[in-house]
PDB file of C-alpha atoms in Angstrom:
ATOM      1  CA  MET A  11      95.588  44.709  90.964  1.00 49.00           C
ATOM      2  CA  SER A  12      94.945  43.143  87.822  1.00 55.00           C
ATOM      3  CA  ALA A  13      91.445  42.661  86.847  1.00 52.00           C
ATOM      4  CA  GLY A  14      92.352  38.884  86.473  1.00 76.00           C
ATOM      5  CA  ILE A  15      93.485  38.586  90.657  1.00 89.00           C
ATOM      6  CA  VAL A  16      89.876  38.019  92.593  1.00 90.00           C
ATOM      7  CA  ILE A  17      90.231  38.681  96.890  1.00 92.00           C
ATOM      8  CA  GLY A  18      88.350  35.842  97.882  1.00 92.00           C
ATOM      9  CA  ALA A  19      89.178  33.738  94.515  1.00 96.00           C
ATOM     10  CA  VAL A  20      89.675  29.915  95.887  1.00 97.00           C
ATOM     11  CA  TYR A  21      93.196  28.121  94.271  1.00 97.00           C
ATOM     12  CA  ALA A  22      93.238  24.806  94.330  1.00 95.00           C
ATOM     13  CA  THR A  23      97.438  24.246  92.861  1.00 97.00           C
ATOM     14  CA  ASP A  24     100.644  25.390  93.564  1.00 97.00           C
ATOM     15  CA  GLU A  25     100.847  26.475  89.739  1.00 96.00           C
ATOM     16  CA  GLN A  26      97.539  28.208  90.260  1.00 97.00           C
ATOM     17  CA  LYS A  27      98.586  30.560  93.281  1.00 98.00           C
ATOM     18  CA  LEU A  28     101.599  31.120  91.923  1.00 98.00           C
ATOM     19  CA  ASP A  29      99.501  32.651  88.451  1.00 97.00           C
ATOM     20  CA  VAL A  30      98.545  35.202  91.320  1.00 98.00           C
ATOM     21  CA  ALA A  31     102.007  36.226  91.934  1.00 98.00           C
ATOM     22  CA  LYS A  32     103.202  36.274  88.152  1.00 98.00           C
ATOM     23  CA  ALA A  33     100.554  38.694  87.094  1.00 97.00           C
ATOM     24  CA  GLU A  34     101.685  40.912  90.538  1.00 98.00           C
ATOM     25  CA  ALA A  35     105.258  40.112  89.251  1.00 98.00           C
ATOM     26  CA  ALA A  36     104.345  41.636  85.357  1.00 97.00           C
ATOM     27  CA  LEU A  37     101.569  44.394  86.963  1.00 97.00           C
ATOM     28  CA  GLY A  38     104.909  45.548  88.380  1.00 97.00           C
ATOM     29  CA  ALA A  39     107.038  45.313  85.479  1.00 97.00           C
ATOM     30  CA  ALA A  40     104.777  47.251  83.824  1.00 97.00           C
ATOM     31  CA  GLU A  41     104.664  49.770  86.123  1.00 97.00           C
ATOM     32  CA  GLY A  42     108.804  49.945  85.269  1.00 96.00           C
ATOM     33  CA  GLY A  43     109.009  48.576  89.052  1.00 97.00           C
ATOM     34  CA  ILE A  44     111.284  45.274  90.015  1.00 97.00           C
ATOM     35  CA  PRO A  45     109.297  42.135  88.777  1.00 98.00           C
ATOM     36  CA  ILE A  46     108.485  40.324  91.888  1.00 98.00           C
ATOM     37  CA  GLY A  47     105.220  39.625  93.087  1.00 98.00           C
ATOM     38  CA  ALA A  48     104.045  37.421  95.864  1.00 98.00           C
ATOM     39  CA  ALA A  49     100.501  35.940  97.321  1.00 98.00           C
ATOM     40  CA  LEU A  50      99.115  35.601 100.553  1.00 98.00           C
ATOM     41  CA  PHE A  51      96.179  32.524 100.744  1.00 98.00           C
ATOM     42  CA  SER A  52      94.455  30.169 103.215  1.00 98.00           C
ATOM     43  CA  ALA A  53      94.951  26.457 103.813  1.00 96.00           C
ATOM     44  CA  GLU A  54      92.379  25.748 101.780  1.00 97.00           C
ATOM     45  CA  GLY A  55      93.724  28.300  98.828  1.00 98.00           C
ATOM     46  CA  VAL A  56      91.899  31.192  99.279  1.00 98.00           C
ATOM     47  CA  LEU A  57      92.941  34.690  98.053  1.00 98.00           C
ATOM     48  CA  LEU A  58      93.634  36.534 100.873  1.00 98.00           C
ATOM     49  CA  GLY A  59      95.668  39.248  99.683  1.00 98.00           C
ATOM     50  CA  SER A  60      98.508  39.758  96.486  1.00 98.00           C
ATOM     51  CA  GLY A  61     101.455  42.607  95.559  1.00 98.00           C
ATOM     52  CA  ARG A  62     103.942  43.364  94.015  1.00 98.00           C
ATOM     53  CA  ASN A  63     107.444  44.662  94.920  1.00 98.00           C
ATOM     54  CA  ARG A  64     106.745  48.255  95.040  1.00 97.00           C
ATOM     55  CA  ARG A  65     110.255  49.769  96.111  1.00 96.00           C
ATOM     56  CA  VAL A  66     110.934  52.360  92.912  1.00 96.00           C
ATOM     57  CA  GLN A  67     106.472  52.782  92.274  1.00 97.00           C
ATOM     58  CA  ASP A  68     106.572  53.719  95.950  1.00 97.00           C
ATOM     59  CA  GLY A  69     110.363  54.680  96.973  1.00 96.00           C
ATOM     60  CA  ASP A  70     109.436  52.762  99.788  1.00 96.00           C
ATOM     61  CA  ALA A  71     112.846  50.208 100.120  1.00 93.00           C
ATOM     62  CA  SER A  72     110.056  47.869 102.464  1.00 94.00           C
ATOM     63  CA  MET A  73     108.004  47.538  99.931  1.00 97.00           C
ATOM     64  CA  HIS A  74     109.038  44.184  98.683  1.00 97.00           C
ATOM     65  CA  GLY A  75     106.458  41.632  97.246  1.00 98.00           C
ATOM     66  CA  GLU A  76     105.950  39.753 100.328  1.00 98.00           C
ATOM     67  CA  THR A  77     105.760  42.838 102.218  1.00 97.00           C
ATOM     68  CA  ASN A  78     103.080  44.283  99.732  1.00 98.00           C
ATOM     69  CA  ALA A  79     100.640  41.073  99.985  1.00 98.00           C
ATOM     70  CA  PHE A  80     101.108  40.582 103.285  1.00 98.00           C
ATOM     71  CA  ARG A  81      99.562  43.923 104.106  1.00 97.00           C
ATOM     72  CA  ASN A  82      96.546  43.682 101.683  1.00 97.00           C
ATOM     73  CA  ALA A  83      95.922  40.133 102.800  1.00 98.00           C
ATOM     74  CA  GLY A  84      94.677  42.499 106.133  1.00 97.00           C
ATOM     75  CA  ARG A  85      95.402  41.329 109.334  1.00 96.00           C
ATOM     76  CA  GLN A  86      95.229  37.896 109.770  1.00 95.00           C
ATOM     77  CA  ARG A  87      93.913  36.395 113.676  1.00 94.00           C
ATOM     78  CA  SER A  88      96.415  33.202 113.226  1.00 97.00           C
ATOM     79  CA  TYR A  89      99.128  32.710 109.733  1.00 97.00           C
ATOM     80  CA  ARG A  90     100.134  28.932 110.903  1.00 97.00           C
ATOM     81  CA  ASP A  91      97.485  27.925 107.998  1.00 97.00           C
ATOM     82  CA  THR A  92      98.300  30.317 105.567  1.00 98.00           C
ATOM     83  CA  VAL A  93     101.008  29.545 102.368  1.00 98.00           C
ATOM     84  CA  MET A  94     102.988  32.531 101.232  1.00 98.00           C
ATOM     85  CA  VAL A  95     103.748  32.370  96.911  1.00 98.00           C
ATOM     86  CA  THR A  96     106.290  34.460  96.091  1.00 98.00           C
ATOM     87  CA  THR A  97     108.102  34.512  91.930  1.00 98.00           C
ATOM     88  CA  LEU A  98     111.434  35.159  93.942  1.00 98.00           C
ATOM     89  CA  SER A  99     113.169  33.380  96.805  1.00 98.00           C
ATOM     90  CA  PRO A 100     112.132  36.047  99.825  1.00 98.00           C
ATOM     91  CA  CYS A 101     115.346  37.317 100.923  1.00 96.00           C
ATOM     92  CA  TRP A 102     116.326  37.735 104.582  1.00 96.00           C
ATOM     93  CA  TYR A 103     113.519  40.728 105.146  1.00 96.00           C
ATOM     94  CA  CYS A 104     111.079  38.862 103.594  1.00 97.00           C
ATOM     95  CA  SER A 105     111.921  35.350 105.293  1.00 98.00           C
ATOM     96  CA  GLY A 106     112.155  37.286 108.687  1.00 98.00           C
ATOM     97  CA  LEU A 107     108.691  38.375 108.011  1.00 98.00           C
ATOM     98  CA  ILE A 108     107.838  34.830 107.307  1.00 98.00           C
ATOM     99  CA  ARG A 109     108.963  33.378 110.965  1.00 97.00           C
ATOM    100  CA  GLN A 110     107.764  36.579 112.420  1.00 97.00           C
ATOM    101  CA  PHE A 111     104.168  35.373 111.854  1.00 98.00           C
ATOM    102  CA  GLY A 112     104.823  32.078 111.669  1.00 98.00           C
ATOM    103  CA  ILE A 113     103.257  32.010 107.903  1.00 98.00           C
ATOM    104  CA  GLY A 114     102.983  28.026 107.372  1.00 98.00           C
ATOM    105  CA  ARG A 115     104.516  27.252 103.737  1.00 98.00           C
ATOM    106  CA  LEU A 116     106.428  29.072 101.606  1.00 98.00           C
ATOM    107  CA  VAL A 117     106.116  28.166  97.631  1.00 98.00           C
ATOM    108  CA  VAL A 118     109.002  29.991  95.922  1.00 98.00           C
ATOM    109  CA  GLY A 119     109.024  30.076  91.832  1.00 98.00           C
ATOM    110  CA  ASP A 120     112.854  30.960  91.352  1.00 98.00           C
ATOM    111  CA  ASP A 121     115.592  29.966  93.629  1.00 98.00           C
ATOM    112  CA  HIS A 122     117.456  30.416  90.968  1.00 98.00           C
ATOM    113  CA  ASN A 123     118.894  34.239  90.349  1.00 98.00           C
ATOM    114  CA  PHE A 124     118.544  34.477  94.315  1.00 97.00           C
ATOM    115  CA  LEU A 125     118.960  32.152  96.823  1.00 97.00           C
ATOM    116  CA  GLY A 126     117.405  34.209 100.359  1.00 95.00           C
ATOM    117  CA  GLY A 127     116.101  32.891 103.428  1.00 97.00           C
ATOM    118  CA  GLN A 128     113.986  29.844 102.204  1.00 98.00           C
ATOM    119  CA  GLN A 129     115.729  27.264 103.669  1.00 98.00           C
ATOM    120  CA  TRP A 130     116.329  29.065 107.104  1.00 98.00           C
ATOM    121  CA  VAL A 131     112.440  29.540 107.457  1.00 98.00           C
ATOM    122  CA  ALA A 132     112.376  25.655 105.921  1.00 98.00           C
ATOM    123  CA  GLU A 133     114.405  25.062 109.462  1.00 97.00           C
ATOM    124  CA  HIS A 134     111.985  27.202 111.368  1.00 96.00           C
ATOM    125  CA  GLY A 135     109.276  25.267 110.544  1.00 95.00           C
ATOM    126  CA  ALA A 136     107.712  26.403 107.484  1.00 97.00           C
ATOM    127  CA  GLY A 137     106.765  24.017 104.686  1.00 98.00           C
ATOM    128  CA  LEU A 138     109.248  24.751 102.188  1.00 98.00           C
ATOM    129  CA  SER A 139     108.170  23.967  98.232  1.00 98.00           C
ATOM    130  CA  VAL A 140     110.151  25.010  95.652  1.00 98.00           C
ATOM    131  CA  VAL A 141     109.247  25.690  91.497  1.00 97.00           C
ATOM    132  CA  ASN A 142     111.634  26.994  89.342  1.00 98.00           C
ATOM    133  CA  ASP A 143     109.442  28.169  86.564  1.00 98.00           C
ATOM    134  CA  PRO A 144     111.876  28.717  83.584  1.00 98.00           C
ATOM    135  CA  GLU A 145     109.324  32.027  82.917  1.00 97.00           C
ATOM    136  CA  LEU A 146     110.453  33.431  86.268  1.00 97.00           C
ATOM    137  CA  ILE A 147     113.936  32.900  85.943  1.00 98.00           C
ATOM    138  CA  GLY A 148     114.181  34.318  82.137  1.00 98.00           C
ATOM    139  CA  MET A 149     111.874  36.934  83.214  1.00 97.00           C
ATOM    140  CA  MET A 150     114.340  37.782  86.801  1.00 97.00           C
ATOM    141  CA  GLY A 151     117.157  36.643  84.489  1.00 98.00           C
ATOM    142  CA  THR A 152     116.660  39.442  81.700  1.00 97.00           C
ATOM    143  CA  PHE A 153     115.720  42.178  84.896  1.00 97.00           C
ATOM    144  CA  ILE A 154     119.042  41.644  86.590  1.00 97.00           C
ATOM    145  CA  ARG A 155     120.827  41.667  83.766  1.00 97.00           C
ATOM    146  CA  GLU A 156     119.260  44.752  82.373  1.00 97.00           C
ATOM    147  CA  PHE A 157     118.785  46.771  85.561  1.00 96.00           C
ATOM    148  CA  PRO A 158     121.865  45.206  87.311  1.00 96.00           C
ATOM    149  CA  GLU A 159     122.022  48.909  89.358  1.00 95.00           C
ATOM    150  CA  LEU A 160     117.822  48.822  90.143  1.00 94.00           C
ATOM    151  CA  TRP A 161     118.369  45.247  91.196  1.00 96.00           C
ATOM    152  CA  ASN A 162     121.664  45.579  93.558  1.00 93.00           C
ATOM    153  CA  GLU A 163     120.059  48.175  96.109  1.00 92.00           C
ATOM    154  CA  ASP A 164     117.372  46.017  95.798  1.00 91.00           C
ATOM    155  CA  ILE A 165     119.429  43.450  97.316  1.00 88.00           C
ATOM    156  CA  GLY A 166     120.953  45.843  98.909  1.00 87.00           C
ATOM    157  CA  GLU A 167     124.418  45.353  97.508  1.00 87.00           C
ATOM    158  CA  VAL A 168     124.865  49.110  96.507  1.00 79.00           C
TER     159      VAL A 168
END
């Protein structure tokens, strides 16, 4: 985790929450991984946990950004009032995690480069906010162009 990311700190706005996920994505890119970050917050904006796609770094196909953030948040009694913030539209695997645990709200930074299961999550009760941040769209687009084989592996299209 970045020195600027503080578990237990309060992030009031979606933009501030997305900044946590962006910082995680940047860390992942710096480590040679896929630049996707995520964070899980309480309804009051308290950061419960954050993470990044670590498939490359850990050699673990299940370690997507949302999964890493979810694991780092630890066990919660209920997820109904939590907010998952992710830099990229969640794939079906991560959308399933959001739905399985009843995460109440999803904030997506970019759904231009990839459109996962966010609508399906919303159709089953989660609030959905899509930001389409130009910085995130550019970062992911560059990654996909420069590393198409790694990207296709990540989304299961090899």
